[in-house]
Structure formats: structure tokens, C-alpha cells
PDB file of C-alpha atoms in Angstrom:
ATOM      1  CA  MET G   1     -16.477  33.407 -17.599  1.00 49.00           C
ATOM      2  CA  HIS G   2     -18.433  30.200 -17.020  1.00 50.00           C
ATOM      3  CA  SER G   3     -22.177  30.169 -16.954  1.00 48.00           C
ATOM      4  CA  LYS G   4     -23.986  29.021 -13.839  1.00 50.00           C
ATOM      5  CA  GLU G   5     -25.001  25.801 -15.610  1.00 50.00           C
ATOM      6  CA  THR G   6     -21.385  24.697 -16.134  1.00 48.00           C
ATOM      7  CA  ILE G   7     -20.281  25.444 -12.582  1.00 48.00           C
ATOM      8  CA  VAL G   8     -23.151  23.942 -10.606  1.00 47.00           C
ATOM      9  CA  PRO G   9     -22.810  20.340 -11.881  1.00 50.00           C
ATOM     10  CA  ALA G  10     -19.150  20.312 -10.894  1.00 50.00           C
ATOM     11  CA  LEU G  11     -20.081  21.204  -7.314  1.00 48.00           C
ATOM     12  CA  GLN G  12     -22.723  18.510  -6.888  1.00 52.00           C
ATOM     13  CA  SER G  13     -21.973  15.439  -4.823  1.00 53.00           C
ATOM     14  CA  PRO G  14     -20.957  12.278  -6.659  1.00 55.00           C
ATOM     15  CA  THR G  15     -23.753  10.247  -8.167  1.00 57.00           C
ATOM     16  CA  LEU G  16     -24.568   6.810  -6.839  1.00 54.00           C
ATOM     17  CA  PRO G  17     -22.670   5.022  -9.648  1.00 61.00           C
ATOM     18  CA  ASP G  18     -19.635   7.208  -8.879  1.00 79.00           C
ATOM     19  CA  ARG G  19     -19.819   6.237  -5.212  1.00 77.00           C
ATOM     20  CA  ASP G  20     -20.251   2.590  -6.152  1.00 78.00           C
ATOM     21  CA  ALA G  21     -17.199   2.799  -8.408  1.00 81.00           C
ATOM     22  CA  ALA G  22     -15.192   4.439  -5.614  1.00 80.00           C
ATOM     23  CA  ARG G  23     -16.233   1.707  -3.157  1.00 85.00           C
ATOM     24  CA  HIS G  24     -15.271  -0.973  -5.681  1.00 84.00           C
ATOM     25  CA  GLU G  25     -11.902   0.702  -6.247  1.00 90.00           C
ATOM     26  CA  GLU G  26     -11.245   0.822  -2.506  1.00 91.00           C
ATOM     27  CA  ALA G  27     -12.181  -2.855  -2.152  1.00 91.00           C
ATOM     28  CA  VAL G  28      -9.676  -3.745  -4.889  1.00 94.00           C
ATOM     29  CA  ILE G  29      -6.973  -1.643  -3.206  1.00 96.00           C
ATOM     30  CA  VAL G  30      -7.579  -3.280   0.179  1.00 96.00           C
ATOM     31  CA  LYS G  31      -7.570  -6.760  -1.376  1.00 97.00           C
ATOM     32  CA  ALA G  32      -4.219  -6.077  -3.077  1.00 97.00           C
ATOM     33  CA  VAL G  33      -2.626  -4.809   0.144  1.00 98.00           C
ATOM     34  CA  VAL G  34      -3.970  -7.747   2.164  1.00 98.00           C
ATOM     35  CA  ARG G  35      -2.687 -10.198  -0.455  1.00 98.00           C
ATOM     36  CA  ALA G  36       0.798  -8.652  -0.518  1.00 98.00           C
ATOM     37  CA  CYS G  37       1.026  -8.667   3.282  1.00 98.00           C
ATOM     38  CA  ASP G  38      -0.158 -12.281   3.405  1.00 98.00           C
ATOM     39  CA  LEU G  39       2.397 -13.374   0.802  1.00 97.00           C
ATOM     40  CA  TRP G  40       5.110 -11.535   2.732  1.00 98.00           C
ATOM     41  CA  ASN G  41       4.000 -13.543   5.784  1.00 98.00           C
ATOM     42  CA  LEU G  42       3.418 -10.434   7.891  1.00 98.00           C
ATOM     43  CA  THR G  43       1.653 -10.865  11.198  1.00 98.00           C
ATOM     44  CA  ASN G  44      -1.636  -9.018  11.585  1.00 98.00           C
ATOM     45  CA  LYS G  45       0.152  -6.577  13.874  1.00 98.00           C
ATOM     46  CA  GLU G  46       2.931  -5.919  11.337  1.00 98.00           C
ATOM     47  CA  ALA G  47       0.465  -5.492   8.479  1.00 98.00           C
ATOM     48  CA  ALA G  48      -1.738  -3.131  10.497  1.00 98.00           C
ATOM     49  CA  GLN G  49       1.293  -1.063  11.490  1.00 99.00           C
ATOM     50  CA  LEU G  50       2.618  -0.958   7.920  1.00 98.00           C
ATOM     51  CA  PHE G  51      -0.775   0.203   6.616  1.00 98.00           C
ATOM     52  CA  ASP G  52      -1.178   2.449   9.689  1.00 97.00           C
ATOM     53  CA  VAL G  53      -4.568   1.167  10.787  1.00 97.00           C
ATOM     54  CA  PRO G  54      -5.802  -0.263  14.094  1.00 97.00           C
ATOM     55  CA  ILE G  55      -5.580  -4.048  14.313  1.00 98.00           C
ATOM     56  CA  ALA G  56      -9.395  -4.298  14.399  1.00 96.00           C
ATOM     57  CA  THR G  57      -9.591  -2.386  11.109  1.00 96.00           C
ATOM     58  CA  TRP G  58      -6.921  -4.635   9.582  1.00 98.00           C
ATOM     59  CA  ASN G  59      -8.898  -7.707  10.668  1.00 97.00           C
ATOM     60  CA  ARG G  60     -12.014  -6.307   8.946  1.00 95.00           C
ATOM     61  CA  MET G  61      -9.936  -5.638   5.830  1.00 96.00           C
ATOM     62  CA  LYS G  62      -8.665  -9.228   5.816  1.00 96.00           C
ATOM     63  CA  ALA G  63     -12.182 -10.564   6.296  1.00 95.00           C
ATOM     64  CA  GLY G  64     -13.526  -8.420   3.444  1.00 91.00           C
ATOM     65  CA  ASP G  65     -15.743  -6.497   5.879  1.00 90.00           C
ATOM     66  CA  PHE G  66     -14.063  -3.089   5.645  1.00 91.00           C
ATOM     67  CA  LYS G  67     -16.680  -0.388   5.054  1.00 88.00           C
ATOM     68  CA  GLY G  68     -14.525   2.653   5.749  1.00 88.00           C
ATOM     69  CA  ARG G  69     -12.885   5.076   3.361  1.00 91.00           C
ATOM     70  CA  LEU G  70      -9.241   5.148   2.331  1.00 94.00           C
ATOM     71  CA  ASP G  71      -7.765   8.587   2.861  1.00 95.00           C
ATOM     72  CA  GLN G  72      -4.793   9.950   0.931  1.00 96.00           C
ATOM     73  CA  ASP G  73      -2.323   8.440   3.420  1.00 97.00           C
ATOM     74  CA  LYS G  74      -3.779   4.940   3.015  1.00 97.00           C
ATOM     75  CA  ARG G  75      -3.890   5.257  -0.769  1.00 97.00           C
ATOM     76  CA  MET G  76      -0.230   6.290  -0.785  1.00 98.00           C
ATOM     77  CA  ARG G  77       0.722   3.387   1.479  1.00 98.00           C
ATOM     78  CA  ALA G  78      -1.238   1.002  -0.740  1.00 98.00           C
ATOM     79  CA  SER G  79       0.497   2.334  -3.839  1.00 97.00           C
ATOM     80  CA  LEU G  80       3.894   1.871  -2.223  1.00 98.00           C
ATOM     81  CA  ILE G  81       3.137  -1.629  -0.918  1.00 98.00           C
ATOM     82  CA  VAL G  82       1.891  -2.755  -4.333  1.00 97.00           C
ATOM     83  CA  GLY G  83       4.845  -1.044  -6.038  1.00 96.00           C
ATOM     84  CA  ILE G  84       7.327  -2.733  -3.708  1.00 97.00           C
ATOM     85  CA  PHE G  85       5.575  -6.063  -4.277  1.00 96.00           C
ATOM     86  CA  LYS G  86       5.782  -5.595  -8.047  1.00 94.00           C
ATOM     87  CA  GLY G  87       9.425  -4.520  -7.852  1.00 93.00           C
ATOM     88  CA  LEU G  88      10.304  -7.634  -5.877  1.00 95.00           C
ATOM     89  CA  ARG G  89       8.495  -9.847  -8.411  1.00 92.00           C
ATOM     90  CA  LEU G  90      10.426  -8.254 -11.259  1.00 90.00           C
ATOM     91  CA  PHE G  91      13.789  -8.399  -9.489  1.00 89.00           C
ATOM     92  CA  PHE G  92      13.714 -11.781  -7.743  1.00 89.00           C
ATOM     93  CA  ASN G  93      10.853 -13.731  -9.382  1.00 82.00           C
ATOM     94  CA  GLY G  94      11.116 -16.592  -6.901  1.00 87.00           C
ATOM     95  CA  PRO G  95      10.835 -17.375  -3.185  1.00 91.00           C
ATOM     96  CA  LEU G  96      12.931 -14.346  -2.244  1.00 91.00           C
ATOM     97  CA  THR G  97      10.113 -12.208  -3.659  1.00 93.00           C
ATOM     98  CA  TYR G  98       8.098 -13.082  -0.561  1.00 96.00           C
ATOM     99  CA  GLN G  99      10.938 -13.516   1.938  1.00 97.00           C
ATOM    100  CA  TRP G 100      12.861 -10.278   1.276  1.00 96.00           C
ATOM    101  CA  PRO G 101      10.529  -7.860   3.135  1.00 97.00           C
ATOM    102  CA  LYS G 102      11.065  -9.634   6.485  1.00 98.00           C
ATOM    103  CA  ALA G 103      14.671 -10.707   5.930  1.00 97.00           C
ATOM    104  CA  VAL G 104      17.402  -8.913   7.854  1.00 97.00           C
ATOM    105  CA  ASN G 105      19.310  -6.807   5.353  1.00 94.00           C
ATOM    106  CA  SER G 106      22.861  -5.568   5.893  1.00 93.00           C
ATOM    107  CA  GLY G 107      22.683  -3.033   3.050  1.00 86.00           C
ATOM    108  CA  PRO G 108      23.259   0.669   3.682  1.00 86.00           C
ATOM    109  CA  LEU G 109      19.563   1.525   3.696  1.00 91.00           C
ATOM    110  CA  PHE G 110      18.729  -1.163   6.255  1.00 93.00           C
ATOM    111  CA  TYR G 111      21.805  -1.568   8.505  1.00 90.00           C
ATOM    112  CA  GLY G 112      20.904  -4.992   9.867  1.00 95.00           C
ATOM    113  CA  ARG G 113      17.144  -4.545   9.963  1.00 96.00           C
ATOM    114  CA  SER G 114      14.366  -5.944   7.829  1.00 98.00           C
ATOM    115  CA  PRO G 115      12.660  -3.704   5.264  1.00 98.00           C
ATOM    116  CA  VAL G 116       9.290  -4.233   6.974  1.00 98.00           C
ATOM    117  CA  GLU G 117      10.680  -3.264  10.366  1.00 98.00           C
ATOM    118  CA  LEU G 118      12.205  -0.127   8.899  1.00 97.00           C
ATOM    119  CA  MET G 119       9.071   0.807   6.921  1.00 98.00           C
ATOM    120  CA  ILE G 120       6.839   0.394   9.971  1.00 98.00           C
ATOM    121  CA  GLU G 121       9.119   2.662  11.958  1.00 97.00           C
ATOM    122  CA  GLY G 122       9.651   5.263   9.234  1.00 97.00           C
ATOM    123  CA  GLY G 123       6.275   5.317   7.515  1.00 98.00           C
ATOM    124  CA  ILE G 124       5.750   6.719   4.039  1.00 98.00           C
ATOM    125  CA  PRO G 125       9.166   8.434   3.720  1.00 98.00           C
ATOM    126  CA  VAL G 126      10.977   5.125   4.334  1.00 98.00           C
ATOM    127  CA  MET G 127       8.514   3.205   2.173  1.00 98.00           C
ATOM    128  CA  LEU G 128       9.415   5.609  -0.646  1.00 98.00           C
ATOM    129  CA  LYS G 129      13.114   4.941  -0.047  1.00 97.00           C
ATOM    130  CA  VAL G 130      12.570   1.183  -0.171  1.00 97.00           C
ATOM    131  CA  ARG G 131      10.580   1.533  -3.402  1.00 96.00           C
ATOM    132  CA  ARG G 132      13.341   3.649  -4.953  1.00 95.00           C
ATOM    133  CA  HIS G 133      15.962   1.193  -3.705  1.00 93.00           C
ATOM    134  CA  LEU G 134      14.217  -1.667  -5.512  1.00 92.00           C
ATOM    135  CA  ASP G 135      13.785   0.432  -8.643  1.00 90.00           C
ATOM    136  CA  GLY G 136      17.514   1.153  -8.518  1.00 89.00           C
ATOM    137  CA  LEU G 137      18.369  -2.534  -8.157  1.00 85.00           C
ATOM    138  CA  ARG G 138      16.360  -3.230 -11.283  1.00 78.00           C
ATOM    139  CA  GLY G 139      18.208  -0.475 -13.138  1.00 77.00           C
ATOM    140  CA  GLY G 140      15.320   1.966 -12.966  1.00 57.00           C
ATOM    141  CA  LEU G 141      15.147   5.267 -11.144  1.00 51.00           C
TER     142      LEU G 141
END
């Protein structure tokens, strides 16, 4: 059995440095997602849809003025976008790294559509499939 002293600190709200660290982490996450979407040449509308945020929120993110919080969904999307970006860099390591997400793909996962188009439509489940597809191309999972 735990004493009251060991339980109470765990239930307290985060300290100011913890909140500052969380805000910094979120700023880094947003910057990475914005950079990937810019390098992929996504329109603001496409990027906002891929990250599942309103266009006004995406514009604040691009401008570095985002003050909101990233929920679990946004953190997962960010992880997948960065993972896909990294996978493309490892697999192609050239101009196709940035062109592939918007290029029409005739492969079985895409059936004549671009990865971005498919990921916007299918959300996280399709983003996971695209990530796994790239890992498979590289000989990974």
C-alpha cells in the first residue's frame, strides 16, 4: 500500500517547466509536419485535410502562431507523416522523395490515385498502410 505522500504528487497538475516542455515539444512536432507538407508541395487545403485540422488552424501552424494542443489523433498523424517522410528519404533519397506523395500510383494499394489523396480520404488507417508499404519497400516490416 502506498502512503498518501507518494500518491498525492502523482495526481498534481504538471509544473510550469513540464508545461513549457510540452509546448516546446508540440511546436517541434508542428514544425516537422509543416516542413514535410511543404516539401511534398501540398496545398494548404491538402495539408489541413491530411492533418485533419481546419484551414485556419493549418495557416496558424504554418505561421508559427499555433497555440492549441495536439490531441492523440494529431500526434498519431504527425508520427505517421514524419515516418512516411523518413521512409521516402531512405528509399528514394532524391527528387522522388518529395514528388512521390502526390504522384499517381498504379500499385495495388493506390489503384491509380496519389498517396496523399488516399491518405486524406482514409485517415489514420490508410496512413498506417502507406507507412507499412514504404517499410516493406525498404525491406523492413
